[in-house]
Tab-separated table of C-alpha atoms in Angstrom:
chain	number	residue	atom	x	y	z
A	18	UNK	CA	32.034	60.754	27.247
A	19	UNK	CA	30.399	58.682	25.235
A	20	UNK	CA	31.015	55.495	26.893
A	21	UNK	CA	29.684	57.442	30.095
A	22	UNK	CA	26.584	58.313	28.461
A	23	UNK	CA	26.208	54.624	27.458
A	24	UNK	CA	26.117	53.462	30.917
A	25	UNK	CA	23.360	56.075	32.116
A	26	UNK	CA	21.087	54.903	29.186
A	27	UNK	CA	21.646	50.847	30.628
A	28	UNK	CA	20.569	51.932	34.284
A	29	UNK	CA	17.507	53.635	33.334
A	30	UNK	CA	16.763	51.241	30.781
A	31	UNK	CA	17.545	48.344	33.822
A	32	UNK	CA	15.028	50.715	36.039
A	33	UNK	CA	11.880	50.755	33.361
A	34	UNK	CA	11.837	47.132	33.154
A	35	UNK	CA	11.895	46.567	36.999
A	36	UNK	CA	8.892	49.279	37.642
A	37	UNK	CA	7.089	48.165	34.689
A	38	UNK	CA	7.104	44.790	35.870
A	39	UNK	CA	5.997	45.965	39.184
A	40	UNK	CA	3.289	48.083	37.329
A	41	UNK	CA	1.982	44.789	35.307
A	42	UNK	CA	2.357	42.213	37.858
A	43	UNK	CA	0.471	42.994	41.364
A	44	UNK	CA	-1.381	41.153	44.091
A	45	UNK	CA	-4.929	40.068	43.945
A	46	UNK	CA	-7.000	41.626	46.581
A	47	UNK	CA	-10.680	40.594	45.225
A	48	UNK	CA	-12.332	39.359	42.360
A	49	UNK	CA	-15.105	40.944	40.530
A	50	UNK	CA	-17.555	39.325	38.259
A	51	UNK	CA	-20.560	41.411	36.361
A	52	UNK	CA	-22.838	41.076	33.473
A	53	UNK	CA	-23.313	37.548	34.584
A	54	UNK	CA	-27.264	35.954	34.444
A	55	UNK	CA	-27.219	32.352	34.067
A	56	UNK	CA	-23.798	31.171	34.755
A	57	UNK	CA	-22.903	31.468	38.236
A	58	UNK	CA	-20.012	33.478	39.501
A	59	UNK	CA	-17.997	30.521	41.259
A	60	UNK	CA	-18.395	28.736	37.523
A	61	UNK	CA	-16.650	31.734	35.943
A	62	UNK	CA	-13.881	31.805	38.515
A	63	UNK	CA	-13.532	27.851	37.918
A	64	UNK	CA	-13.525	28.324	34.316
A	65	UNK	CA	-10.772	31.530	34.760
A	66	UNK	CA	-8.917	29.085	36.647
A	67	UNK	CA	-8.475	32.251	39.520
A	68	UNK	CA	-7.998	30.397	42.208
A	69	UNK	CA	-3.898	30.127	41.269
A	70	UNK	CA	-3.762	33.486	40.111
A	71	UNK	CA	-2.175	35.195	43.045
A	72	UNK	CA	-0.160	38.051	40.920
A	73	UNK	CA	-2.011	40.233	37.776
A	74	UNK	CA	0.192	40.768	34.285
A	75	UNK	CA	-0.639	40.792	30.691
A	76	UNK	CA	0.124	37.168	30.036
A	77	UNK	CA	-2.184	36.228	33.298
A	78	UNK	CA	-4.836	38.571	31.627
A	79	UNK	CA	-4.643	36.823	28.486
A	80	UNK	CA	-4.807	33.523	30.107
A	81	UNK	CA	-8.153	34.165	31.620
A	82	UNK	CA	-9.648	35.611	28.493
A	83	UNK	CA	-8.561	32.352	26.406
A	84	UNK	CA	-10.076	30.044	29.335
A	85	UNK	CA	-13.477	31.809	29.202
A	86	UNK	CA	-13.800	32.435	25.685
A	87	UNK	CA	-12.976	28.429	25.196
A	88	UNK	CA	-15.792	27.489	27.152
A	89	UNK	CA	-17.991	28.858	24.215
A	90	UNK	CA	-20.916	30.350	26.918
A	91	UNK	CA	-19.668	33.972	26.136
A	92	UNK	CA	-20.181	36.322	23.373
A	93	UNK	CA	-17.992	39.095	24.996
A	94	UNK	CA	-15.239	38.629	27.752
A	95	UNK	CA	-13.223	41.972	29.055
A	96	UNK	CA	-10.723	41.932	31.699
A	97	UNK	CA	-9.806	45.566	33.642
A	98	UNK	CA	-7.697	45.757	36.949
A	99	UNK	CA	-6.843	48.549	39.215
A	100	UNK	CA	-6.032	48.871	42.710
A	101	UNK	CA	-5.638	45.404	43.316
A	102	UNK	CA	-9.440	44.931	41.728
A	103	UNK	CA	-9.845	42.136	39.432
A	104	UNK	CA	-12.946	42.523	37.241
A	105	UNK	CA	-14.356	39.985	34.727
A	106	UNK	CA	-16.571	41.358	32.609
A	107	UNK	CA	-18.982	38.847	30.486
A	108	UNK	CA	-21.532	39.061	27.895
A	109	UNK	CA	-23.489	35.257	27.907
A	110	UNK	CA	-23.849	33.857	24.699
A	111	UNK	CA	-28.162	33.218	23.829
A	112	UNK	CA	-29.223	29.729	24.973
A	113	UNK	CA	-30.899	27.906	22.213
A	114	UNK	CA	-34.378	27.015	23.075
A	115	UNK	CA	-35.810	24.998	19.936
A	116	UNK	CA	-33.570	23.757	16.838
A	117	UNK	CA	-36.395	22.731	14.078
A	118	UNK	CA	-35.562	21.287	10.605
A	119	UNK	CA	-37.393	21.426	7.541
A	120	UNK	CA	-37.577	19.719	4.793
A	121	UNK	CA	-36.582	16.644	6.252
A	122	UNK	CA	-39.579	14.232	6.567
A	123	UNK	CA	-37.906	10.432	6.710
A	124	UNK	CA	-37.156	10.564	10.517
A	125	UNK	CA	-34.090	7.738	9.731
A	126	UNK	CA	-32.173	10.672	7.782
A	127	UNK	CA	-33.357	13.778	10.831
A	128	UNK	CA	-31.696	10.977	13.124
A	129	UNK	CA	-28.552	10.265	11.316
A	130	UNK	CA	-27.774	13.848	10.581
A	131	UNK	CA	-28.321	15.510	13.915
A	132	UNK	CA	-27.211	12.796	16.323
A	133	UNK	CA	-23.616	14.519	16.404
A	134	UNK	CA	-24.177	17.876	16.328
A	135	UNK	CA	-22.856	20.345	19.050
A	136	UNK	CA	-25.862	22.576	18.929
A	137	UNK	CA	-28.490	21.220	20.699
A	138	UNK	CA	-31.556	22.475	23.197
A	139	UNK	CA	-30.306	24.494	26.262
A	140	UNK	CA	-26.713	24.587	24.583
A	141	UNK	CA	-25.031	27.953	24.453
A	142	UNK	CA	-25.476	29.166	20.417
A	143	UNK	CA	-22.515	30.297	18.170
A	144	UNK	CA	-22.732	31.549	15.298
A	145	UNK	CA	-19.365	29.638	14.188
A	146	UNK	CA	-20.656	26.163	16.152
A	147	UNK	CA	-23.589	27.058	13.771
A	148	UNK	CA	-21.678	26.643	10.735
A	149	UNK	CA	-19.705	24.053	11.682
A	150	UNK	CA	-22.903	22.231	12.212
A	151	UNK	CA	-24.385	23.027	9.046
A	152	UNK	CA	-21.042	21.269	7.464
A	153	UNK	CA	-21.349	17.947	9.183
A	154	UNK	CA	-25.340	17.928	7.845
A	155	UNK	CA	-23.991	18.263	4.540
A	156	UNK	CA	-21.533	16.510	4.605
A	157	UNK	CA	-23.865	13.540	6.106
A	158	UNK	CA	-26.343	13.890	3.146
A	159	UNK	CA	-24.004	13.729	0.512
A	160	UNK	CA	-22.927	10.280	1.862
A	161	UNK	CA	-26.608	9.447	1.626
A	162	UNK	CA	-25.762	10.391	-2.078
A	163	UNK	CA	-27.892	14.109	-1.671
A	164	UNK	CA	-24.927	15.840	-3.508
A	165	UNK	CA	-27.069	19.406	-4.191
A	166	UNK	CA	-28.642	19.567	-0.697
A	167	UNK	CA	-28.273	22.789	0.287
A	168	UNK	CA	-29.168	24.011	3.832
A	169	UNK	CA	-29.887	27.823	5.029
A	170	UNK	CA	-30.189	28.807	8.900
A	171	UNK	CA	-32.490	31.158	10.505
A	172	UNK	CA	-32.657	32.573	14.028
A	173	UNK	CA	-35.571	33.758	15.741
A	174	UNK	CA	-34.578	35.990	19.161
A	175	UNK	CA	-36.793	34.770	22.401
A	176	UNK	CA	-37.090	35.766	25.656
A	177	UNK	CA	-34.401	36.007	28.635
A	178	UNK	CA	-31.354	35.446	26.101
A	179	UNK	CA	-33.078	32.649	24.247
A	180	UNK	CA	-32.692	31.953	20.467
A	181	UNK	CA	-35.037	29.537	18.007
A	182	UNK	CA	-32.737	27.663	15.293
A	183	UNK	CA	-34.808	27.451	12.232
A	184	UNK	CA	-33.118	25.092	9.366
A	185	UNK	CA	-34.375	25.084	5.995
A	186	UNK	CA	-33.159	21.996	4.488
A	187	UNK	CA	-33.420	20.809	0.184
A	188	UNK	CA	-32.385	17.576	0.079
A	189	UNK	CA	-33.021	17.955	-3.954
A	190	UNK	CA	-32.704	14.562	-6.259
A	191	UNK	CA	-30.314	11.777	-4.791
A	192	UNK	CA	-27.023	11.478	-6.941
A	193	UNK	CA	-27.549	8.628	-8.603
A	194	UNK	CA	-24.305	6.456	-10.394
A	195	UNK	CA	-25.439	5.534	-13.611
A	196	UNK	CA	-21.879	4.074	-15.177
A	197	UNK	CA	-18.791	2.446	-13.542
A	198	UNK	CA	-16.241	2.856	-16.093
A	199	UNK	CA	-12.342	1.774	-15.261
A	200	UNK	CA	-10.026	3.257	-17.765
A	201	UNK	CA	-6.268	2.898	-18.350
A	202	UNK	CA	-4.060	-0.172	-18.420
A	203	UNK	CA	-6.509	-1.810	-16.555
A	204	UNK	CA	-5.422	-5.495	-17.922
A	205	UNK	CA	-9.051	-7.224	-16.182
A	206	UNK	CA	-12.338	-6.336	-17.846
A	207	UNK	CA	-14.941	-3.929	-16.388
A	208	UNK	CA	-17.332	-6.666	-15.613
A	209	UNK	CA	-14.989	-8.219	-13.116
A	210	UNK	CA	-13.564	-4.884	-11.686
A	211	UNK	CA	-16.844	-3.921	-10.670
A	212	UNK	CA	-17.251	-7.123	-8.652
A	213	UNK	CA	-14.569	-6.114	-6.723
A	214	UNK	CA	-15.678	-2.647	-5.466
A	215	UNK	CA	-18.888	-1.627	-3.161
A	216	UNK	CA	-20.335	1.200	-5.801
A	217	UNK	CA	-22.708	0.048	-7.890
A	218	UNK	CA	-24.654	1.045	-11.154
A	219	UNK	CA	-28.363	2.415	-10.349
A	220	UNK	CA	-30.884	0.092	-12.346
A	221	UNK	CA	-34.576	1.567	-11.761
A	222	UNK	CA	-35.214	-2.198	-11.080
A	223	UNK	CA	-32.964	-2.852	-8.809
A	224	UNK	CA	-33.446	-3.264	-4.960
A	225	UNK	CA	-32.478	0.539	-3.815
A	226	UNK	CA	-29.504	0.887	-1.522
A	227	UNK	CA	-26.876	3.657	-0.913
A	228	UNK	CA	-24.334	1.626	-2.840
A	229	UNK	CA	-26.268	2.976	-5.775
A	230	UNK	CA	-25.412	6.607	-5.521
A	231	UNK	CA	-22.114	8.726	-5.291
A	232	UNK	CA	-20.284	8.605	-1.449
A	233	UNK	CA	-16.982	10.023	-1.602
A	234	UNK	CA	-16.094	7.774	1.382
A	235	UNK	CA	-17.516	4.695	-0.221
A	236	UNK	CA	-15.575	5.879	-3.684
A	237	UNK	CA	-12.288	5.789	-1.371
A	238	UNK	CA	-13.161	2.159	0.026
A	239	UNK	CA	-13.862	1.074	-4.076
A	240	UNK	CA	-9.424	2.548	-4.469
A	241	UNK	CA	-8.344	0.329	-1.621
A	242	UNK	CA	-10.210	-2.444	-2.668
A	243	UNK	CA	-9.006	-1.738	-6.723
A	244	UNK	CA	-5.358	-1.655	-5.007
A	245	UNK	CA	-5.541	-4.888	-2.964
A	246	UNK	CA	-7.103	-7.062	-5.663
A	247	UNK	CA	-4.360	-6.141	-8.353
A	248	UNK	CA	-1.706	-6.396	-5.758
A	249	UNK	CA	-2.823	-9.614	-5.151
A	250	UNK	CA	-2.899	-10.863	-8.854
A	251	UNK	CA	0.806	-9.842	-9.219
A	252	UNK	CA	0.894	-6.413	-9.996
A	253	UNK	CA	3.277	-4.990	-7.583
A	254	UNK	CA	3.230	-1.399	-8.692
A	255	UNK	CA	-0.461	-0.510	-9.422
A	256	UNK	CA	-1.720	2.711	-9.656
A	257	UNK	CA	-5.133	3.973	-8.764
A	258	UNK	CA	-4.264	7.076	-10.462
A	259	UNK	CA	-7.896	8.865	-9.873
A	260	UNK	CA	-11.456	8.564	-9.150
A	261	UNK	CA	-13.842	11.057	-10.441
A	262	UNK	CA	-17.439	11.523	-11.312
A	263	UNK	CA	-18.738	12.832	-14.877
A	264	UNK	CA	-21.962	14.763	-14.960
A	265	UNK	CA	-24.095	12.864	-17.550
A	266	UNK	CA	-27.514	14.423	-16.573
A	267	UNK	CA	-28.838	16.606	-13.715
A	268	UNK	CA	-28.805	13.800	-11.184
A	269	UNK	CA	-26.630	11.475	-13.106
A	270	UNK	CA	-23.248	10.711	-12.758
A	271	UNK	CA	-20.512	8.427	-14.606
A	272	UNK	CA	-18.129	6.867	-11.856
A	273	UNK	CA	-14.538	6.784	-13.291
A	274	UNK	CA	-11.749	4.892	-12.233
A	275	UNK	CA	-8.066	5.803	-13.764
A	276	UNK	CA	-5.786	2.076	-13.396
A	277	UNK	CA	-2.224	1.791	-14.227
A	278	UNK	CA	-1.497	-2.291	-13.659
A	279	UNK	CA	2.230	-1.910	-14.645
A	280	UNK	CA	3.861	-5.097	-15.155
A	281	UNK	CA	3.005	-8.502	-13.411
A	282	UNK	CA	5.419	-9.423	-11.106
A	283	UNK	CA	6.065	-13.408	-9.822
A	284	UNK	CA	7.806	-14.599	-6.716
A	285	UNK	CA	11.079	-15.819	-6.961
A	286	UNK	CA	13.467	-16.667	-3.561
A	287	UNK	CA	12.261	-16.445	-0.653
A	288	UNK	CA	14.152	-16.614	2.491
A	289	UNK	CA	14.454	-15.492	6.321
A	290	UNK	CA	16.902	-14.836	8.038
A	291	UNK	CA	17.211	-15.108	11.762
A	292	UNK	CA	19.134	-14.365	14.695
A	293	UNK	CA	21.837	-16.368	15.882
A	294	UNK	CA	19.973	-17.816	18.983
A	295	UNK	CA	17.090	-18.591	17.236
A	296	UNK	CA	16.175	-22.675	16.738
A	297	UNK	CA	16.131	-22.928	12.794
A	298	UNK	CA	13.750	-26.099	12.960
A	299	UNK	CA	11.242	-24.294	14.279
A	300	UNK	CA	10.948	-22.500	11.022
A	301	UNK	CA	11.398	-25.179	8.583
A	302	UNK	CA	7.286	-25.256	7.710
A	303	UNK	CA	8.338	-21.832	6.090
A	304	UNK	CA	10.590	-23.410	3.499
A	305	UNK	CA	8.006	-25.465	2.291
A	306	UNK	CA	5.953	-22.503	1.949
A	307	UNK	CA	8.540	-20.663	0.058
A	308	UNK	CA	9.427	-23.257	-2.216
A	309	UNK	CA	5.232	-23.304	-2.614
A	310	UNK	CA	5.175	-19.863	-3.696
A	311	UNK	CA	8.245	-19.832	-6.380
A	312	UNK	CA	6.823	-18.950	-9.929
A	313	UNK	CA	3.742	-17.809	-8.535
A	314	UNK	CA	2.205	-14.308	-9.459
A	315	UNK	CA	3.107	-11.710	-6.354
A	316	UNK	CA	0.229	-11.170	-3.711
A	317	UNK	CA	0.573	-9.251	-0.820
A	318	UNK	CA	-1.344	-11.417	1.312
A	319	UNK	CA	0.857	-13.756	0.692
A	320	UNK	CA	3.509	-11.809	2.430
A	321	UNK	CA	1.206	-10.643	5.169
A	322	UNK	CA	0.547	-14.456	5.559
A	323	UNK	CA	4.126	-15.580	6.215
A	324	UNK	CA	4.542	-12.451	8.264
A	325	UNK	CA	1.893	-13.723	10.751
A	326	UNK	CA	3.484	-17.163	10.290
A	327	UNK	CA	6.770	-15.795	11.693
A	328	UNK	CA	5.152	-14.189	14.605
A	329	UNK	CA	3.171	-17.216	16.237
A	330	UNK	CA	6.072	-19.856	15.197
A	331	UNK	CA	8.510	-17.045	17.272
A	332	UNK	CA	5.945	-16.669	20.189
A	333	UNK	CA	4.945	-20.086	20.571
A	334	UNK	CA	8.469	-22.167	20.377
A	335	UNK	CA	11.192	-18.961	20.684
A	336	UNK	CA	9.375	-17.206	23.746
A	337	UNK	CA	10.454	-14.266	22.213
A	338	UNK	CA	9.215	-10.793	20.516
A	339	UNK	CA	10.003	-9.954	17.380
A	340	UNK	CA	10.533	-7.034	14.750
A	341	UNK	CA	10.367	-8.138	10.983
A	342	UNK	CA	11.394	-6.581	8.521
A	343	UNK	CA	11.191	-7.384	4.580
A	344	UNK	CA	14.082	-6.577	2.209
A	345	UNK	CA	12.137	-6.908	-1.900
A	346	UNK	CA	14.255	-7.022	-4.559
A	347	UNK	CA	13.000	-6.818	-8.063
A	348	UNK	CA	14.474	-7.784	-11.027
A	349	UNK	CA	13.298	-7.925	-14.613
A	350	UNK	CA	9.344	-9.598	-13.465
A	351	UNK	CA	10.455	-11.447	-10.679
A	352	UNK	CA	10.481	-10.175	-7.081
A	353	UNK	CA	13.440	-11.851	-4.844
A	354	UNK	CA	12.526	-10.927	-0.851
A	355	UNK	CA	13.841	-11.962	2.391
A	356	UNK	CA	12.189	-11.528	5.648
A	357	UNK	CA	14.679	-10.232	8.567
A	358	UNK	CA	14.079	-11.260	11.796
A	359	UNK	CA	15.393	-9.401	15.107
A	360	UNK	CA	14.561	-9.833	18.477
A	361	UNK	CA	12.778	-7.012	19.824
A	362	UNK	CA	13.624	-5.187	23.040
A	363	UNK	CA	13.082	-6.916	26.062
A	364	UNK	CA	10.543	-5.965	28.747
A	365	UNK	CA	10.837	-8.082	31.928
A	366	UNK	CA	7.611	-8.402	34.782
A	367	UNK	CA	8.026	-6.177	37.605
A	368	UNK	CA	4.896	-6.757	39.427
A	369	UNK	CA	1.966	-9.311	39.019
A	370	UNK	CA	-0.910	-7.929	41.320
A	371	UNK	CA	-4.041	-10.478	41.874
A	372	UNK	CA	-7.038	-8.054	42.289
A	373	UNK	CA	-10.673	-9.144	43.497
A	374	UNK	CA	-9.651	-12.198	45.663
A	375	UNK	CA	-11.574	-11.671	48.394
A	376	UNK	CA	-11.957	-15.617	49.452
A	377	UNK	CA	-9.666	-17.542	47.111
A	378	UNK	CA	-5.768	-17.580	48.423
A	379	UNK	CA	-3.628	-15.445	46.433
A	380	UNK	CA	-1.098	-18.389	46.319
A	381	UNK	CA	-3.787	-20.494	45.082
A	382	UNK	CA	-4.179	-18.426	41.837
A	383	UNK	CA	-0.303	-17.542	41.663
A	384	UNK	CA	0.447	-21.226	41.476
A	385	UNK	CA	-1.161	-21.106	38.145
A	386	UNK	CA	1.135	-18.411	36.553
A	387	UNK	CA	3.443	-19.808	33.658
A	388	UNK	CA	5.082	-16.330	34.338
A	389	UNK	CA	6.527	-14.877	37.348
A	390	UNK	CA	7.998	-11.598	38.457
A	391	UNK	CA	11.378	-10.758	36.943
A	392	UNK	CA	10.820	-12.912	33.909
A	393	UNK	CA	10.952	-11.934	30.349
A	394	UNK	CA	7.453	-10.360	29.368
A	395	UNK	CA	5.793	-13.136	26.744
A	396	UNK	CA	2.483	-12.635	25.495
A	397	UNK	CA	2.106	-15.968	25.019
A	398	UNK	CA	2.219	-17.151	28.712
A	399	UNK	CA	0.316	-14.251	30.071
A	400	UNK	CA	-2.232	-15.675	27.960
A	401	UNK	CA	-1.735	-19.351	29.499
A	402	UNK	CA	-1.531	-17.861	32.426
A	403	UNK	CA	-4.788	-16.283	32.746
A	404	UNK	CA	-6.377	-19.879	30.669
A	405	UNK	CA	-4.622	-21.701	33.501
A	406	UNK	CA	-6.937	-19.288	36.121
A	407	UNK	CA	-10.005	-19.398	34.340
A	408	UNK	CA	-9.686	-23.404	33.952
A	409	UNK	CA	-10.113	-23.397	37.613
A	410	UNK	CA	-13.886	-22.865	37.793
A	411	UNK	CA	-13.358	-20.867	40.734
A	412	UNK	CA	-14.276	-17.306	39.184
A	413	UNK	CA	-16.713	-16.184	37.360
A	414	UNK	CA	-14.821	-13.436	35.389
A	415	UNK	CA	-10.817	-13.380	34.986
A	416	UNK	CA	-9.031	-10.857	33.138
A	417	UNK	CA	-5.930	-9.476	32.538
A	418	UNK	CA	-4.080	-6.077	31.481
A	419	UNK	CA	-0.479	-5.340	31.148
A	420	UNK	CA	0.887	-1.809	31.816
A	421	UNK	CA	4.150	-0.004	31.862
A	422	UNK	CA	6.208	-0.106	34.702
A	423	UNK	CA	8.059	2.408	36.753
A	424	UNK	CA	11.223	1.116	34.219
A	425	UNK	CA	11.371	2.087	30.855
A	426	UNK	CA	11.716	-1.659	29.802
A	427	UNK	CA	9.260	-3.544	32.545
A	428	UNK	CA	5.536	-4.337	32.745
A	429	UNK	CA	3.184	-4.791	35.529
A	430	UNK	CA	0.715	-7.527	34.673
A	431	UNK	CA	-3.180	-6.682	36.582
A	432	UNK	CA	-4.733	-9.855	36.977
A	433	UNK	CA	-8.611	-9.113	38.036
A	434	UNK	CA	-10.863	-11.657	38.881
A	435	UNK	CA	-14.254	-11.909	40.035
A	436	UNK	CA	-15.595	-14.764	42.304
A	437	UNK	CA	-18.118	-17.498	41.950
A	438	UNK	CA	-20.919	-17.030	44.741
A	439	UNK	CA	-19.885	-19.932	47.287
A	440	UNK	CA	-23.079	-21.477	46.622
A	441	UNK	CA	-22.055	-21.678	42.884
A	442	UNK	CA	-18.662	-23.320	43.653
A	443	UNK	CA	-20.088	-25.867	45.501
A	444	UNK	CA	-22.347	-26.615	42.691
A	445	UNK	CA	-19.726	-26.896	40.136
A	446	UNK	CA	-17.238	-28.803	42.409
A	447	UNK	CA	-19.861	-31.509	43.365
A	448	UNK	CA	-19.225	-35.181	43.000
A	449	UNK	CA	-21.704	-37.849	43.201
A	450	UNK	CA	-22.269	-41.446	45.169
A	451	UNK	CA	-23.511	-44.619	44.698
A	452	UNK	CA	-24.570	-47.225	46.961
């Protein structure tokens, strides 16, 4: 009984999905659009994306209501459908007319802090675009160092759907930085750390500039620079622990900086290690360099240095692309590190196309190729390559783009070239006589 029971609740259940589907998901037979003044009814239907709509459901519904609300032109966007009647329904956002701002009279700074704004005459207004433009304005002044500007919006309604933007802008006093202090085990003394970074202390008879009050963005530049300068005087493991700015009067601050050097670390072996194919001799200017840098405090340019060393010795005599890698190893104050060296995958040429000969023989330029189709991809003799062209006086512009090919490892190389005016040729290729 039970099991029979069972079987009668699965059919029906089967039978209310299939005529609710067929309830939710029917044919198109025409397209309504209303409340629409200013934006066009084909413009709506392009926006909808209608046009491949050919069966109505909720997802389909929900698809066009997305679309239209993403364009940011409409306050209000309802969808209804019966009888094979599609109807959009649309309330236009206000067009902004006028956007004025006050309090503002240096028209450098009005510039600077409106020039990316989405609001902006004959643009549809939001009220969240609004806000979101009120924001970046802040958020400009403060790197101008106006930390308590404050900014309040007004809008005035118009005529035909039109809306005034009325900003009230207080810049108030500029932030000024009266102390750079650098606290912690700092090992260097303040005077030199503030050599290092951008920020500076405000003197009254100083030249004015905007290193001279807070900027959170210059503040972050002043870390990285802290960073790179102690990492380049050994200290491996430095800390810029914090940054912060103390309130010393009402438009006065004390810039901070929290350092933790940590110990001084020195280079001690050095050494690379290459594949098996590779031509050690190429590499032997390294060793010099390595037994150069043994005893010497750590500094990452250093490294970056012998990094870049590695890559144009490889390119230029190896032909070959490379990943490195580097293994450190610290122990007690010395740093032991080894650079690893392994050939990177290989991408071969699948195609070479010559574009914009429209005189010169293609076999004329091709003939100057250190690289042909089917060979290994090397940057280096693309490069020659397109030299090899442009050392031809023949063109007056010659240059060259690599792009992936239809294979997961090949490239195509574009070589584009623009030709010399025959007259100009001539000129260039002229010889003279005597006699």
């Amino acid at each position: 009984m039970f099991k029979k029971i069972y079987n009668i609740f699965i059919i029906n259940f089967i039978f209310l999905i299939a005529f609710t589907t067929l309830v939710f998901s029917q044919t198109i037979k025409k397209i309504e659009v209303n409340g629409n003044e200013r934006i066009p009814r084909e413009t709506i239907l392009m926006f909808a994306d209608v046009d491949k709509i050919k069966d109505v459901d909720t997802n389909v519904i929900n698809s066009i209501l997305k679309k239209l609300y993403k364009t940011n032109y409409f306050e209000n966007v309802s969808i209804e459908y019966d009888e094979g009647i599609l109807k959009i329904n649309v309330l236009e956002l206000p067009i902004v007319e006028k956007i004025t701002y006050n309090g503002i009279k240096a028209d450098k700074i009005k510039e600077e802090i409106t020039k990316d704004l989405k609001l902006k005459s004959r643009s549809s207004f939001s009220k969240t675009i609004l806000l979101e433009d009120n924001e970046m304005i802040l958020n400009k002044l403060r790197d101008m160092g106006y930390y308590f500007a404050t900014i309040e919006s007004f809008t005035e309604d118009s005529d035909d759907n039109k809306v005034n933007i009325i900003n009230e802008i207080n810049l108030g006093e500029k932030a000024k930085i009266s102390k750079i202090s650098f606290i912690g085990d700092k090992i260097f003394k303040d005077r030199k750390l503030r050599n290092i970074i951008i920020s500076e202390e405000y003197k009254f008879w100083k030249i004015v500039s905007g290193k001279k009050y807070l900027n959170e963005n210059l503040i972050l530049y002043d870390q990285r620079l802290l960073k790179n300068f102690y990492l380049n005087q050994g200290y491996y493991d430095v800390k810029i622990n914090s940054s912060f700015a103390k309130s010393v009067d009402k438009d006065k601050f004390e810039l901070i900086y929290n350092i933790d050097a940590n110990k001084k670390i020195f280079f001690d072996n050095i050494s690379i290690i290459l594949p098996d194919d590779f031509v050690l001799k190429n590499y032997e200017k390294l060793n010099t360099l390595f037994v150069e840098l043994k005893g010497e405090p750590y500094s990452i340019n250093s490294v970056n240095e012998i990094l870049n060393l590695i890559d144009e010795i490889t390119l230029n005599e190896e032909f070959k692309s490379i990943n490195a890698t580097v293994d450190e190893n610290i122990i007690s104050d010395k740093i032991n590190i080894t650079f690893l060296i392994n050939e990177s995958e290989k991408y071969f040429v699948e195609k070479i196309n010559i574009l914009g000969n429209n005189i010169t023989r293609e076999n004329v330029i091709r003939n100057q190729l250190e690289i042909d189709e089917g060979d290994p991809f090397n940057e280096i003799l693309q490069k020659k390559s397109e030299n090899n062209i442009k050392s031809l006086n023949f063109f007056r512009n010659v240059k060259t783009t690599v792009a992936d090919g239809n294979n997961y490892n090949s490239k195509i190389i574009n070589i584009e070239i623009e030709e010399k005016p025959t007259g100009e040729i001539s000129a260039g290729a002229g010889f003279g006589t005597s006699g």
